[in-house]
N, CA and C of each residue as an Amber inpcrd file, in Angstrom:
protein
   399
 141.3780000 153.1170000  75.1220000 142.7650000 153.2360000  74.7190000
 143.6870000 153.2270000  75.9390000 143.2240000 153.8040000  77.0340000
 144.0270000 153.7720000  78.2570000 144.3240000 152.3180000  78.6350000
 143.2960000 151.4700000  78.5930000 143.4740000 150.0680000  78.9600000
 144.4470000 149.3430000  78.0300000 144.4050000 149.6530000  76.7460000
 145.3090000 149.0300000  75.7970000 146.7560000 149.3860000  76.1300000
 147.0380000 150.6590000  76.3740000 148.3980000 151.0980000  76.6830000
 148.8370000 150.5690000  78.0490000 147.9320000 150.5380000  79.0110000
 148.2720000 150.0910000  80.3580000 148.4760000 148.5740000  80.4520000
 148.0500000 147.8290000  79.4540000 148.1540000 146.3690000  79.4680000
 149.5350000 145.9150000  78.9840000 150.5540000 146.3390000  79.6950000
 151.9450000 146.0580000  79.3360000 152.1990000 144.5540000  79.2280000
 151.5440000 143.7690000  80.0390000 151.7440000 142.3160000  80.0460000
 151.4640000 141.6800000  78.6830000 150.7200000 142.3620000  77.8320000
 150.3750000 141.7860000  76.5190000 151.1530000 142.4230000  75.3660000
 152.0940000 143.2960000  75.6680000 152.8680000 143.9630000  74.6130000
 153.5500000 142.9760000  73.6770000 154.0140000 141.8580000  74.2120000
 154.7080000 140.8800000  73.3680000 153.7920000 140.2930000  72.2930000
 152.4830000 140.4230000  72.4620000 151.5340000 139.8860000  71.4980000
 151.4200000 140.7400000  70.2390000 151.7740000 142.0300000  70.3180000
 151.5530000 142.8790000  69.1500000 152.6370000 143.9090000  68.8660000
 153.5180000 144.1820000  69.7980000 154.5560000 145.1900000  69.5370000
 155.7910000 144.5560000  68.9030000 156.2760000 145.1670000  67.8170000
 157.4900000 144.6340000  67.2140000 158.6510000 144.7380000  68.1960000
 159.5050000 143.7630000  68.1520000 160.7350000 143.7010000  68.9470000
 160.5300000 143.3680000  70.4260000 159.2920000 143.3340000  70.9260000
 159.0850000 142.9230000  72.3200000 158.9640000 141.4050000  72.3300000
 159.9760000 140.7620000  72.8970000 160.0690000 139.3090000  72.8940000
 159.3200000 138.7070000  74.0810000 159.4220000 139.3600000  75.2510000
 158.7770000 138.8520000  76.4560000 158.5520000 140.0060000  77.4330000
 157.5850000 139.7900000  78.3460000 157.2650000 140.7840000  79.3680000
 157.1330000 140.0660000  80.7050000 157.6700000 140.6850000  81.7400000
 157.4620000 140.1690000  83.1030000 157.0020000 141.3380000  83.9690000
 155.7690000 141.2450000  84.4570000 155.2320000 142.2730000  85.3550000
 155.6420000 141.8820000  86.7660000 156.4500000 142.7250000  87.3960000
 156.9420000 142.4450000  88.7440000 155.9270000 142.8410000  89.8040000
 155.2410000 143.9530000  89.5800000 154.1870000 144.4000000  90.4970000
 153.2040000 145.2400000  89.7060000 151.9570000 145.2490000  90.1680000
 150.9310000 146.0070000  89.4510000 149.8320000 146.4120000  90.4220000
 149.4700000 147.6860000  90.3730000 148.3340000 148.1940000  91.1450000
 147.5630000 149.1360000  90.2290000 146.5180000 149.7230000  90.7550000
 145.7130000 150.6590000  89.9650000 146.5320000 151.8640000  89.5260000
 147.5350000 152.2500000  90.3170000 148.2840000 153.4790000  90.0080000
 149.7200000 153.2620000  89.5520000 150.2900000 152.0520000  89.7530000
 151.6920000 151.8600000  89.3820000 152.0010000 150.4120000  89.0460000
 152.9000000 150.2540000  88.0910000 153.3660000 148.9310000  87.6750000
 154.8830000 148.9960000  87.5190000 155.5650000 147.9120000  87.8740000
 156.9770000 147.7440000  87.5720000 157.0520000 146.5480000  86.6290000
 157.6970000 146.7270000  85.4760000 157.7170000 145.6630000  84.4800000
 159.0680000 145.5990000  83.7720000 159.4420000 144.3760000  83.3860000
 160.6090000 144.1380000  82.5400000 160.1110000 143.8240000  81.1390000
 160.7280000 144.4350000  80.1490000 160.4810000 144.1000000  78.7550000
 161.7770000 143.5690000  78.1750000 161.7120000 142.4090000  77.5590000
 162.8440000 141.8760000  76.8310000 162.6220000 142.2510000  75.3720000
 163.5350000 143.0620000  74.8510000 163.4190000 143.5760000  73.4930000
 164.5200000 142.9270000  72.6640000 164.1580000 142.4590000  71.4820000
 165.1450000 141.7940000  70.6520000 165.0220000 142.1600000  69.1930000
 166.1730000 142.1660000  68.5410000 166.2370000 142.3610000  67.0920000
 167.4110000 141.5380000  66.6050000 167.1160000 140.5360000  65.7850000
 168.1240000 139.5790000  65.3230000 168.8000000 138.9480000  66.5350000
 170.1300000 139.0490000  66.6380000 170.8410000 138.3800000  67.7300000
 170.9270000 139.2360000  68.9940000 170.4430000 140.4630000  68.9470000
 170.5430000 141.3730000  70.0930000 169.3190000 141.2210000  70.9850000
 169.5350000 141.0590000  72.2910000 168.4630000 140.9860000  73.2960000
 168.8500000 141.8890000  74.4500000 167.9380000 142.7500000  74.8610000
 168.1780000 143.6570000  75.9880000 166.9480000 143.6950000  76.8760000
 167.1670000 143.7850000  78.1830000 166.0650000 143.8840000  79.1420000
 165.9680000 145.3210000  79.6440000 164.7630000 145.8330000  79.6370000
 164.4650000 147.1680000  80.1540000 163.5140000 147.0260000  81.3290000
 163.8080000 147.6810000  82.4330000 162.8910000 147.7140000  83.5710000
 162.3520000 149.1240000  83.6880000 161.0390000 149.2460000  83.8170000
 160.3940000 150.5550000  83.8820000 159.3350000 150.6040000  84.9660000
 159.0830000 151.8110000  85.4480000 157.9790000 152.1030000  86.3610000
 156.8930000 152.7900000  85.5270000 155.7160000 152.2150000  85.5440000
 154.5880000 152.7460000  84.7890000 153.6240000 153.3800000  85.7870000
 153.4670000 154.6880000  85.7150000 152.5450000 155.3950000  86.6000000
 151.2550000 155.6630000  85.8330000 150.1570000 155.1670000  86.4170000
 148.8560000 155.2430000  85.7410000 147.9370000 156.2260000  86.4700000
 147.4570000 157.2080000  85.7370000 146.4820000 158.1690000  86.2640000
 145.2290000 158.0560000  85.3970000 144.4340000 157.0550000  85.7080000
 143.2400000 156.7510000  84.9200000 142.2450000 157.8980000  84.9690000
 141.6920000 158.3300000  83.8750000 141.8130000 157.8310000  82.5130000
 142.6740000 158.7270000  81.6170000 143.3680000 159.7080000  82.2080000
 143.9900000 160.7180000  81.3430000 145.4790000 160.6020000  81.0710000
 146.2510000 159.8280000  81.8370000 147.7010000 159.8650000  81.6290000
 148.3870000 158.5730000  82.0750000 149.4220000 158.1940000  81.3170000
 150.3410000 157.1160000  81.6850000 151.7500000 157.6500000  81.4660000
 152.5690000 157.5930000  82.5010000 153.9680000 158.0080000  82.4090000
 154.8450000 156.7910000  82.6770000 155.8580000 156.6200000  81.8470000
 156.7750000 155.4950000  81.9740000 158.1660000 156.0420000  82.2520000
 158.7700000 155.5580000  83.3370000 160.0970000 156.0130000  83.7440000
 161.0490000 154.8220000  83.7720000 162.1600000 154.9930000  83.1670000
 163.2050000 153.9810000  83.0600000 163.8630000 153.7260000  84.4110000
 164.0270000 152.4610000  84.7480000 164.7120000 152.0910000  85.9900000
 166.0800000 151.4890000  85.6870000 166.1100000 150.5140000  84.7460000
 167.3600000 149.8210000  84.4810000 167.3610000 149.2490000  83.0710000
 168.5570000 149.1340000  82.4980000 168.7150000 148.5500000  81.1780000
 169.8950000 149.1670000  80.4650000 169.9470000 149.0030000  79.1410000
 171.1200000 149.4280000  78.3820000 171.1910000 150.9300000  78.0800000
 170.1590000 151.6610000  78.3730000 170.1540000 153.0960000  78.0880000
 170.5880000 153.9110000  79.3080000 170.8700000 155.1720000  79.0800000
 171.1140000 156.0730000  80.2060000 169.7730000 156.4840000  80.8100000
 168.8070000 156.7970000  79.9580000 167.4540000 157.1000000  80.4330000
 166.4490000 156.8900000  79.3030000 165.2120000 156.6990000  79.7070000
 164.1020000 156.5000000  78.7660000 162.8220000 156.8620000  79.5080000
 162.1520000 157.8720000  79.0240000 160.8720000 158.2830000  79.6010000
 159.8760000 158.4790000  78.4750000 158.6550000 158.0640000  78.7250000
 157.6050000 158.3850000  77.7570000 156.3100000 158.6800000  78.4830000
 155.4490000 159.4080000  77.8080000 154.1510000 159.7500000  78.4010000
 153.0640000 159.6340000  77.3490000 151.9180000 159.2070000  77.8300000
 150.7070000 159.0660000  77.0260000 149.6390000 159.9320000  77.6820000
 149.0080000 160.7850000  76.9010000 147.9200000 161.6110000  77.4050000
 146.6790000 161.3300000  76.5580000 145.5740000 161.0590000  77.2320000
 144.3170000 160.6990000  76.5690000 143.2800000 161.7870000  76.8430000
 142.6180000 162.2620000  75.7860000 141.5480000 163.2460000  75.9240000
 140.3260000 162.7670000  75.1400000 139.1630000 162.8130000  75.7750000
 137.9500000 162.4200000  75.0390000 137.7520000 163.3130000  73.8180000
 137.2690000 162.7200000  72.7400000 136.9490000 163.5060000  71.5520000
 135.4860000 163.2640000  71.1970000 134.9720000 164.1120000  70.3500000
 133.5700000 163.9650000  69.9470000 133.3920000 162.6350000  69.2190000
 132.2560000 162.0340000  69.3620000 131.9650000 160.7640000  68.7190000
 132.3890000 159.5550000  69.5290000 132.8350000 159.7680000  70.7670000
 133.1490000 158.6450000  71.6410000 134.5790000 158.1440000  71.5720000
 135.4000000 158.7120000  70.7230000 136.7960000 158.2830000  70.6470000
 137.6610000 159.0700000  71.6090000 138.9540000 159.0790000  71.3420000
 139.8470000 159.8840000  72.1550000 141.0100000 160.3830000  71.3110000
 141.5620000 161.4860000  71.7450000 142.7940000 161.9910000  71.1580000
 143.9220000 161.5250000  72.0570000 145.0050000 161.1270000  71.4400000
 146.1150000 160.5730000  72.1880000 147.3850000 161.3290000  71.8150000
 148.1020000 161.8080000  72.8240000 149.4230000 162.4030000  72.6270000
 150.4330000 161.4530000  73.2260000 151.5180000 161.2140000  72.4850000
 152.5780000 160.3320000  72.9580000 153.9110000 161.0290000  72.7610000
 154.7360000 161.0030000  73.7820000 156.0840000 161.5500000  73.6450000
 157.0740000 160.5720000  74.2720000 158.2610000 160.5530000  73.7120000
 159.3160000 159.6730000  74.2170000 160.6310000 160.4360000  74.1980000
 161.4220000 160.2220000  75.2440000 162.7240000 160.8590000  75.3730000
 163.6960000 159.8040000  75.8760000 164.8120000 159.6360000  75.1780000
 165.7770000 158.6090000  75.5810000 167.1880000 159.0620000  75.2670000
 168.1300000 158.4750000  76.0060000 169.5490000 158.7250000  75.7850000
 170.2800000 157.3990000  75.9380000 171.1190000 157.0780000  74.9630000
 171.9490000 155.8830000  75.0480000 173.1740000 156.1550000  75.9210000
 173.6920000 155.1160000  76.5320000 174.9350000 155.2520000  77.3060000
 176.1140000 155.5430000  76.3790000 176.1060000 154.9280000  75.2080000
 177.1960000 155.0620000  74.2520000 176.8110000 156.0860000  73.1800000
 177.5280000 157.2240000  73.0870000 177.1740000 158.2610000  72.1050000
 177.2720000 157.7880000  70.6590000 178.1820000 156.8710000  70.3640000
 178.3000000 156.3500000  68.9960000 177.0600000 155.5440000  68.6480000
 176.6290000 154.6710000  69.5810000 175.4230000 153.8760000  69.3490000
 174.2040000 154.7890000  69.2300000 174.1590000 155.8500000  70.0280000
 173.0450000 156.8010000  69.9460000 172.9610000 157.4290000  68.5610000
 174.1050000 157.8140000  68.0110000 174.1220000 158.4090000  66.6730000
 173.6310000 157.4120000  65.6220000 174.0620000 156.1570000  65.7320000
 173.6290000 155.1320000  64.7820000 172.1460000 154.8210000  64.9240000
 171.7020000 154.5980000  66.1530000 170.2970000 154.2380000  66.3930000
 169.3580000 155.3860000  66.0470000 169.8330000 156.6120000  66.2510000
 169.0100000 157.7710000  65.9560000 168.5630000 157.8270000  64.5040000
 169.3680000 157.2540000  63.6180000 169.0210000 157.2480000  62.1980000
 167.7890000 156.3940000  61.9230000 167.5410000 155.4120000  62.7770000
 166.4320000 154.4810000  62.5680000 165.2410000 154.7450000  63.4930000
 165.3920000 155.6970000  64.3860000 164.3650000 155.9210000  65.3920000
 163.0160000 156.2760000  64.7790000 163.0010000 157.1640000  63.7840000
 161.7260000 157.5950000  63.2020000 160.9630000 156.4140000  62.6190000
 161.6510000 155.5420000  61.8900000 160.9910000 154.3640000  61.3150000
 160.4800000 153.4250000  62.4020000 161.3080000 153.1980000  63.4170000
 160.9050000 152.3070000  64.5110000 159.7070000 152.8820000  65.2650000
 159.7420000 154.1920000  65.5210000 158.6420000 154.8580000  66.2170000
 157.3400000 154.7010000  65.4380000 157.3870000 154.9640000  64.1430000
 156.1810000 154.8300000  63.3090000 155.6570000 153.3900000  63.3100000
 156.5610000 152.4340000  63.2930000 156.1340000 151.0350000  63.3020000
 155.4440000 150.6730000  64.6220000 155.9420000 151.2060000  65.7210000
 155.3200000 150.9210000  67.0150000 153.9590000 151.6030000  67.1260000
 153.8540000 152.8430000  66.6470000 152.5570000 153.5350000  66.6470000
 151.5550000 152.7500000  65.8090000 151.9930000 152.2860000  64.6560000
 151.1230000 151.4850000  63.7920000 150.6650000 150.2050000  64.5020000
 151.5470000 149.5820000  65.2700000 151.1830000 148.3690000  66.0060000
 150.1020000 148.6580000  67.0400000 150.2030000 149.7960000  67.7380000
 149.1510000 150.1710000  68.6940000 147.8370000 150.4630000  67.9620000
 147.9020000 151.1360000  66.8120000 146.6820000 151.4250000  66.0480000
 146.0080000 150.1380000  65.5840000 146.8000000 149.1940000  65.0930000
 146.2480000 147.9170000  64.6420000 145.6430000 147.1300000  65.8050000
 146.3070000 147.1790000  66.9430000 145.7740000 146.4800000  68.1270000
 144.4570000 147.1050000  68.5550000 144.3770000 148.4330000  68.5380000
 143.1340000 149.1250000  68.8940000 142.0120000 148.7340000  67.9370000
 142.3150000 148.6890000  66.6410000 141.2970000 148.2970000  65.6520000
 140.8470000 146.8580000  65.8990000 141.7850000 145.9920000  66.2420000
 141.4590000 144.5890000  66.5160000 140.5630000 144.4640000  67.7480000
 140.8670000 145.2120000  68.8000000 140.1140000 145.0940000  70.0520000
 138.8080000 145.8870000  70.0510000 138.8230000 147.0640000  69.4370000
 137.6920000 147.9940000  69.5800000 136.9720000 148.3130000  68.2810000
 137.4610000 147.8100000  67.1550000 136.8560000 148.1220000  65.8790000
 137.6430000 149.2250000  65.1960000 137.3500000 149.4320000  63.9310000
 138.1110000 150.4170000  63.1690000 137.4150000 151.7550000  63.1720000
 138.2120000 152.7710000  63.0410000 137.7330000 154.1420000  62.9100000
 138.6740000 154.8360000  61.9520000 138.2310000 155.9150000  61.3830000
 139.0830000 156.6760000  60.4740000 140.2400000 157.2680000  61.2530000
 141.4710000 157.0140000  60.8310000 142.6220000 157.5750000  61.5440000
 142.6950000 159.0880000  61.3730000 143.1790000 159.7340000  62.4120000
 143.3740000 161.1870000  62.3390000 144.6070000 161.4950000  61.5180000
 144.6060000 162.6120000  60.8130000 145.7820000 162.9680000  60.0170000
 146.9830000 163.2530000  60.8870000
């Protein structure tokens, strides 16, 4: 699962709204990447620093784009049976408070759709397993 999340270059293949990805630099511990995100006629570029601490953590820090800030973290813990438990958190603030209020209404649905896309990608790459409640 760490490899799936760390493979930012392939996000456009399975994540909704990710139109294109450009990896500017990549090493074992850090990546700088641009994501072009689009919905209908809206297109925005986000630049982020991805800090990788294999195999237990990935932290993403916002560098540039339409938001004031955007940070997320992924924590991976081995579980019995060879799988892993995954914790994901995201924190963001829009530059425009009116847009933040509007977008906030749709955040839960968008978040669930993105989580579902990662679950489907994992099943495609690694096989299916019973999802945790």
